[in-house]
């Protein structure tokens, strides 16, 4: 048995891959459904000029709920579920790169930084086209005047549900392709990489660092899963704060159809000052905290449930 004070990382070679992937899809879908409303609010806050529509996260939540109902908080969710593919690609890349880097460096920080960055690169390549469509769908309703592409007004109430799930997605997709071609689906790709690669590369080492520090402070009988559940949000808040300026630029590039990351950054700075770089930060942290708890508890539980049979007794929960 391992010593209770140290948190043992479950590595790729310790897992039963069939269990890992089948349980992983359910975990990813549950997590995305839980935090999607906060992601939608964050996008609208980042794209609006100043405080033209919403004064903050709570104000946006109340106004969207009042004007558009619960379904307004889930605009674009159906198309966003396709990011399940990128979620599995992210997990696989992270674990495989960790295993590869371990041949050259025993440092957990080095393995986490390199694997986290590589995983984000692969995932974003899959995710960006889905995000572009999803974000334009998020802006429909109260925020539709802030986006270039708009779905046509619904003509029949009986078709409302169908149009929300399929009709709007098709309309927005066709409009993006007509206006920008295939490249339109990768608008903001560079900005996404500049946001999410550093975010992922920072999150993993901070997560392991905070978990280890908490394990030194906590009683020896404290379950490791609790310490990891606390470390996840701490790492998310740290990484989100550092990378938020680039996230604001990414949202503007994708929704407003801009082509230059640098010009968008300069214009944002000129129009709204340094504080413009913090737009959506509270919504981002609010969404990242429960997301991190769910991801950490889900992911660490998933790995424990996916352990090869002969290793089950060797891990302290």
Short mmCIF file of C-alpha atoms in Angstrom, two decimals:
data_model
loop_
_atom_site.label_atom_id
_atom_site.label_comp_id
_atom_site.label_asym_id
_atom_site.label_seq_id
_atom_site.Cartn_x
_atom_site.Cartn_y
_atom_site.Cartn_z
CA UNK A 1 0.00 0.00 0.00
CA UNK A 2 1.18 3.53 -0.73
CA UNK A 3 1.85 6.03 2.02
CA UNK A 4 -1.30 7.98 2.77
CA UNK A 5 0.36 11.40 2.84
CA UNK A 6 1.38 11.37 -0.82
CA UNK A 7 -1.06 11.59 -3.71
CA UNK A 8 -0.20 8.92 -6.25
CA UNK A 9 -0.92 9.93 -9.85
CA UNK A 10 -2.64 7.22 -11.88
CA UNK A 11 -0.78 7.01 -15.17
CA UNK A 12 -1.92 5.84 -18.62
CA UNK A 13 -0.40 2.37 -18.32
CA UNK A 14 -2.40 1.75 -15.11
CA UNK A 15 -5.77 2.01 -16.88
CA UNK A 16 -8.23 -0.42 -18.43
CA UNK A 17 -8.83 1.59 -21.64
CA UNK A 18 -12.25 0.10 -22.44
CA UNK A 19 -13.67 1.22 -19.09
CA UNK A 20 -11.88 4.54 -19.36
CA UNK A 21 -13.43 5.59 -22.66
CA UNK A 22 -16.96 4.32 -22.05
CA UNK A 23 -17.25 6.09 -18.69
CA UNK A 24 -15.40 9.15 -20.00
CA UNK A 25 -18.06 10.08 -22.57
CA UNK A 26 -20.78 10.20 -19.89
CA UNK A 27 -18.58 12.27 -17.58
CA UNK A 28 -17.74 14.81 -20.31
CA UNK A 29 -21.37 15.26 -21.42
CA UNK A 30 -22.57 15.76 -17.83
CA UNK A 31 -19.89 18.36 -17.16
CA UNK A 32 -20.63 20.35 -20.33
CA UNK A 33 -24.38 20.42 -19.66
CA UNK A 34 -23.78 21.72 -16.14
CA UNK A 35 -21.50 24.63 -17.03
CA UNK A 36 -22.88 25.63 -20.45
CA UNK A 37 -25.08 28.52 -19.20
CA UNK A 38 -22.05 30.19 -17.60
CA UNK A 39 -20.11 29.82 -20.86
CA UNK A 40 -22.95 31.46 -22.78
CA UNK A 41 -23.10 34.37 -20.32
CA UNK A 42 -19.31 34.79 -20.50
CA UNK A 43 -19.44 34.99 -24.31
CA UNK A 44 -22.15 37.67 -24.31
CA UNK A 45 -20.33 39.73 -21.69
CA UNK A 46 -17.07 39.59 -23.63
CA UNK A 47 -18.61 40.54 -26.98
CA UNK A 48 -20.81 43.45 -25.80
CA UNK A 49 -19.41 46.99 -26.00
CA UNK A 50 -18.85 48.33 -22.52
CA UNK A 51 -21.97 47.50 -20.49
CA UNK A 52 -24.47 48.17 -23.25
CA UNK A 53 -26.64 45.15 -22.52
CA UNK A 54 -25.55 43.56 -19.24
CA UNK A 55 -23.88 45.12 -16.21
CA UNK A 56 -22.40 41.86 -14.96
CA UNK A 57 -22.72 38.09 -14.67
CA UNK A 58 -25.79 38.01 -12.40
CA UNK A 59 -27.53 40.76 -14.39
CA UNK A 60 -26.93 38.82 -17.60
CA UNK A 61 -28.28 35.62 -16.05
CA UNK A 62 -31.48 37.34 -14.87
CA UNK A 63 -32.10 39.19 -18.15
CA UNK A 64 -31.53 36.13 -20.33
CA UNK A 65 -33.74 33.99 -18.12
CA UNK A 66 -36.49 36.60 -18.11
CA UNK A 67 -36.38 37.40 -21.83
CA UNK A 68 -35.50 34.02 -23.33
CA UNK A 69 -36.30 31.44 -20.67
CA UNK A 70 -34.15 28.46 -19.69
CA UNK A 71 -33.71 27.53 -23.35
CA UNK A 72 -31.98 30.88 -23.85
CA UNK A 73 -29.20 29.72 -21.51
CA UNK A 74 -28.69 26.66 -23.69
CA UNK A 75 -28.57 28.29 -27.14
CA UNK A 76 -26.11 26.34 -29.27
CA UNK A 77 -25.82 23.47 -26.79
CA UNK A 78 -26.83 20.78 -29.28
CA UNK A 79 -24.02 21.64 -31.68
CA UNK A 80 -21.65 22.07 -28.73
CA UNK A 81 -22.15 18.42 -27.76
CA UNK A 82 -19.97 17.51 -30.75
CA UNK A 83 -17.06 18.70 -28.62
CA UNK A 84 -17.34 15.32 -26.88
CA UNK A 85 -14.98 14.16 -29.62
CA UNK A 86 -12.42 16.80 -28.72
CA UNK A 87 -12.83 15.92 -25.04
CA UNK A 88 -11.81 12.34 -25.66
CA UNK A 89 -8.98 13.51 -27.93
CA UNK A 90 -7.79 15.84 -25.18
CA UNK A 91 -7.73 13.12 -22.52
CA UNK A 92 -5.94 10.64 -24.79
CA UNK A 93 -3.34 13.15 -25.94
CA UNK A 94 -2.67 14.34 -22.39
CA UNK A 95 -2.09 10.86 -21.04
CA UNK A 96 -0.01 9.64 -23.99
CA UNK A 97 2.21 12.73 -24.04
CA UNK A 98 2.74 12.45 -20.26
CA UNK A 99 3.87 8.88 -20.81
CA UNK A 100 6.20 9.93 -23.64
CA UNK A 101 7.74 12.89 -21.76
CA UNK A 102 8.36 10.68 -18.70
CA UNK A 103 11.04 8.90 -20.75
CA UNK A 104 13.03 12.15 -20.82
CA UNK A 105 12.09 13.90 -17.57
CA UNK A 106 10.90 12.59 -14.20
CA UNK A 107 9.55 16.05 -13.28
CA UNK A 108 5.78 16.04 -12.88
CA UNK A 109 5.70 19.78 -13.66
CA UNK A 110 7.46 19.28 -16.98
CA UNK A 111 5.18 16.37 -17.90
CA UNK A 112 2.08 18.39 -16.97
CA UNK A 113 3.07 21.53 -18.89
CA UNK A 114 4.05 19.71 -22.10
CA UNK A 115 1.13 17.26 -22.02
CA UNK A 116 -1.40 19.96 -21.13
CA UNK A 117 -0.26 22.19 -23.99
CA UNK A 118 -0.17 19.35 -26.53
CA UNK A 119 -3.62 18.12 -25.49
CA UNK A 120 -5.08 21.59 -25.92
CA UNK A 121 -3.53 21.96 -29.40
CA UNK A 122 -5.20 18.73 -30.57
CA UNK A 123 -8.52 19.52 -28.89
CA UNK A 124 -8.73 23.09 -30.22
CA UNK A 125 -8.12 21.94 -33.77
CA UNK A 126 -11.30 19.88 -33.44
CA UNK A 127 -13.23 22.32 -31.24
CA UNK A 128 -12.79 25.70 -32.96
CA UNK A 129 -15.26 25.09 -35.86
CA UNK A 130 -17.83 23.85 -33.36
CA UNK A 131 -17.16 26.83 -31.08
CA UNK A 132 -17.55 29.32 -33.95
CA UNK A 133 -21.04 28.03 -34.76
CA UNK A 134 -21.94 27.59 -31.09
CA UNK A 135 -20.90 31.14 -30.16
CA UNK A 136 -23.00 32.68 -32.92
CA UNK A 137 -25.95 30.63 -31.65
CA UNK A 138 -25.21 31.85 -28.11
CA UNK A 139 -25.56 35.44 -29.33
CA UNK A 140 -29.04 34.92 -30.80
CA UNK A 141 -31.87 36.47 -28.81
CA UNK A 142 -30.86 39.54 -26.77
CA UNK A 143 -27.31 39.55 -28.16
CA UNK A 144 -28.08 38.99 -31.85
CA UNK A 145 -27.31 42.61 -32.81
CA UNK A 146 -23.69 41.95 -31.74
CA UNK A 147 -23.11 39.11 -34.22
CA UNK A 148 -22.79 39.15 -38.02
CA UNK A 149 -25.00 36.10 -38.51
CA UNK A 150 -28.64 35.88 -37.45
CA UNK A 151 -31.21 33.13 -37.69
CA UNK A 152 -34.44 33.98 -39.47
CA UNK A 153 -37.50 34.79 -37.31
CA UNK A 154 -39.57 31.75 -36.44
CA UNK A 155 -42.74 31.64 -38.50
CA UNK A 156 -44.52 28.80 -36.73
CA UNK A 157 -44.64 28.26 -32.98
CA UNK A 158 -45.11 24.53 -33.50
CA UNK A 159 -41.68 24.38 -35.06
CA UNK A 160 -39.95 26.26 -32.22
CA UNK A 161 -38.22 23.31 -30.59
CA UNK A 162 -37.05 21.85 -33.86
CA UNK A 163 -35.75 25.21 -35.09
CA UNK A 164 -33.87 25.82 -31.84
CA UNK A 165 -32.08 22.50 -32.05
CA UNK A 166 -31.50 22.03 -35.76
CA UNK A 167 -32.87 24.92 -37.88
CA UNK A 168 -30.78 27.71 -36.32
CA UNK A 169 -27.63 25.60 -36.44
CA UNK A 170 -28.09 24.94 -40.16
CA UNK A 171 -28.86 28.59 -40.91
CA UNK A 172 -25.82 29.92 -39.05
CA UNK A 173 -23.53 27.27 -40.58
CA UNK A 174 -24.69 28.12 -44.11
CA UNK A 175 -24.28 31.87 -43.48
CA UNK A 176 -20.73 31.45 -42.14
CA UNK A 177 -19.70 29.34 -45.14
CA UNK A 178 -21.34 31.75 -47.61
CA UNK A 179 -19.60 34.77 -46.10
CA UNK A 180 -16.16 33.39 -45.23
CA UNK A 181 -15.85 29.94 -46.80
CA UNK A 182 -14.19 27.09 -44.93
CA UNK A 183 -11.77 29.52 -43.28
CA UNK A 184 -14.71 31.09 -41.48
CA UNK A 185 -15.01 28.02 -39.29
CA UNK A 186 -11.43 28.52 -38.14
CA UNK A 187 -11.78 32.22 -37.43
CA UNK A 188 -10.06 32.89 -34.14
CA UNK A 189 -8.07 29.64 -34.30
CA UNK A 190 -4.79 31.38 -33.48
CA UNK A 191 -6.47 33.34 -30.68
CA UNK A 192 -7.93 30.08 -29.34
CA UNK A 193 -4.51 28.44 -29.33
CA UNK A 194 -3.00 31.49 -27.61
CA UNK A 195 -5.75 31.24 -24.96
CA UNK A 196 -6.23 27.55 -24.34
CA UNK A 197 -2.73 26.14 -24.79
CA UNK A 198 -1.34 28.37 -21.99
CA UNK A 199 -4.50 27.78 -19.93
CA UNK A 200 -4.16 24.00 -20.19
CA UNK A 201 -0.38 24.08 -19.76
CA UNK A 202 -0.84 26.15 -16.57
CA UNK A 203 -3.84 24.30 -15.14
CA UNK A 204 -2.24 20.86 -14.81
CA UNK A 205 0.97 21.85 -13.00
CA UNK A 206 -0.95 24.23 -10.73
CA UNK A 207 -3.46 21.45 -10.03
CA UNK A 208 -0.75 18.98 -9.01
CA UNK A 209 1.08 21.69 -7.03
CA UNK A 210 -2.01 22.72 -5.04
CA UNK A 211 -2.97 19.07 -4.45
CA UNK A 212 0.47 18.28 -3.05
CA UNK A 213 0.47 21.38 -0.83
CA UNK A 214 -2.98 20.54 0.50
CA UNK A 215 -1.88 16.96 1.20
CA UNK A 216 0.90 18.31 3.41
CA UNK A 217 -1.55 20.47 5.38
CA UNK A 218 -4.44 18.01 5.66
CA UNK A 219 -4.76 15.21 8.23
CA UNK A 220 -3.37 11.89 6.96
CA UNK A 221 -6.84 10.31 7.00
CA UNK A 222 -8.32 13.00 4.70
CA UNK A 223 -9.51 11.42 1.42
CA UNK A 224 -7.30 12.37 -1.50
CA UNK A 225 -10.35 13.01 -3.68
CA UNK A 226 -11.38 15.92 -1.43
CA UNK A 227 -7.93 17.48 -1.67
CA UNK A 228 -7.95 17.08 -5.45
CA UNK A 229 -11.46 18.57 -5.64
CA UNK A 230 -10.15 21.66 -3.84
CA UNK A 231 -6.98 21.86 -5.92
CA UNK A 232 -8.88 21.87 -9.23
CA UNK A 233 -10.80 25.14 -8.69
CA UNK A 234 -7.69 26.81 -7.26
CA UNK A 235 -5.75 25.88 -10.39
CA UNK A 236 -8.64 26.99 -12.63
CA UNK A 237 -8.93 30.41 -10.98
CA UNK A 238 -5.17 30.93 -11.31
CA UNK A 239 -5.00 29.87 -14.98
CA UNK A 240 -8.19 31.77 -15.93
CA UNK A 241 -6.94 35.02 -14.41
CA UNK A 242 -3.63 34.79 -16.27
CA UNK A 243 -5.16 33.93 -19.67
CA UNK A 244 -8.40 35.99 -19.60
CA UNK A 245 -7.12 38.90 -21.77
CA UNK A 246 -6.50 36.49 -24.63
CA UNK A 247 -9.92 34.88 -24.06
CA UNK A 248 -11.64 38.26 -24.53
CA UNK A 249 -9.73 38.81 -27.78
CA UNK A 250 -10.62 35.27 -28.95
CA UNK A 251 -14.36 35.86 -28.38
CA UNK A 252 -14.26 39.18 -30.27
CA UNK A 253 -12.37 37.68 -33.22
CA UNK A 254 -14.77 34.74 -33.56
CA UNK A 255 -18.08 36.55 -33.08
CA UNK A 256 -17.33 39.90 -34.75
CA UNK A 257 -15.51 38.33 -37.70
CA UNK A 258 -12.20 40.07 -37.14
CA UNK A 259 -9.08 38.70 -38.80
CA UNK A 260 -6.25 40.19 -36.74
CA UNK A 261 -5.58 39.18 -33.15
CA UNK A 262 -3.16 42.07 -32.64
CA UNK A 263 -5.53 44.71 -34.08
CA UNK A 264 -8.41 43.37 -31.99
CA UNK A 265 -6.22 43.54 -28.89
CA UNK A 266 -5.17 47.14 -29.67
CA UNK A 267 -8.75 48.26 -30.36
CA UNK A 268 -10.05 46.67 -27.18
CA UNK A 269 -7.30 48.37 -25.18
CA UNK A 270 -7.99 51.74 -26.83
CA UNK A 271 -11.79 51.57 -26.39
CA UNK A 272 -12.08 50.04 -22.93
CA UNK A 273 -8.65 50.26 -21.36
CA UNK A 274 -6.96 47.65 -19.21
CA UNK A 275 -10.27 46.81 -17.52
CA UNK A 276 -11.55 45.60 -20.87
CA UNK A 277 -9.15 42.70 -20.52
CA UNK A 278 -11.02 41.52 -17.41
CA UNK A 279 -14.41 41.32 -19.16
CA UNK A 280 -16.12 38.03 -18.50
CA UNK A 281 -13.48 37.06 -15.92
CA UNK A 282 -15.98 36.61 -13.10
CA UNK A 283 -18.23 34.52 -15.37
CA UNK A 284 -15.21 32.55 -16.52
CA UNK A 285 -14.09 31.85 -12.96
CA UNK A 286 -17.67 31.07 -11.89
CA UNK A 287 -17.96 28.56 -14.72
CA UNK A 288 -14.44 27.19 -14.20
CA UNK A 289 -14.85 26.53 -10.46
CA UNK A 290 -17.71 24.01 -10.68
CA UNK A 291 -16.27 22.75 -13.95
CA UNK A 292 -12.97 22.03 -12.25
CA UNK A 293 -14.65 20.30 -9.31
CA UNK A 294 -16.71 18.17 -11.70
CA UNK A 295 -13.75 17.46 -13.96
CA UNK A 296 -11.39 16.60 -11.11
CA UNK A 297 -13.86 14.47 -9.14
CA UNK A 298 -15.14 12.89 -12.34
CA UNK A 299 -11.73 12.38 -13.91
CA UNK A 300 -10.00 11.06 -10.81
CA UNK A 301 -12.98 8.80 -10.05
CA UNK A 302 -13.01 7.70 -13.69
CA UNK A 303 -9.33 6.77 -13.48
CA UNK A 304 -9.85 4.86 -10.24
CA UNK A 305 -12.84 3.00 -11.67
CA UNK A 306 -10.78 2.26 -14.79
CA UNK A 307 -7.76 0.87 -12.93
CA UNK A 308 -6.54 -2.51 -14.00
CA UNK A 309 -7.89 -5.12 -11.59
CA UNK A 310 -4.51 -5.93 -10.04
CA UNK A 311 -3.92 -2.27 -9.07
CA UNK A 312 -7.24 -1.46 -7.40
CA UNK A 313 -6.00 -2.09 -3.85
CA UNK A 314 -2.88 0.00 -4.38
CA UNK A 315 -4.60 3.40 -4.50
CA UNK A 316 -5.79 5.48 -1.55
CA UNK A 317 -8.97 7.46 -2.24
#
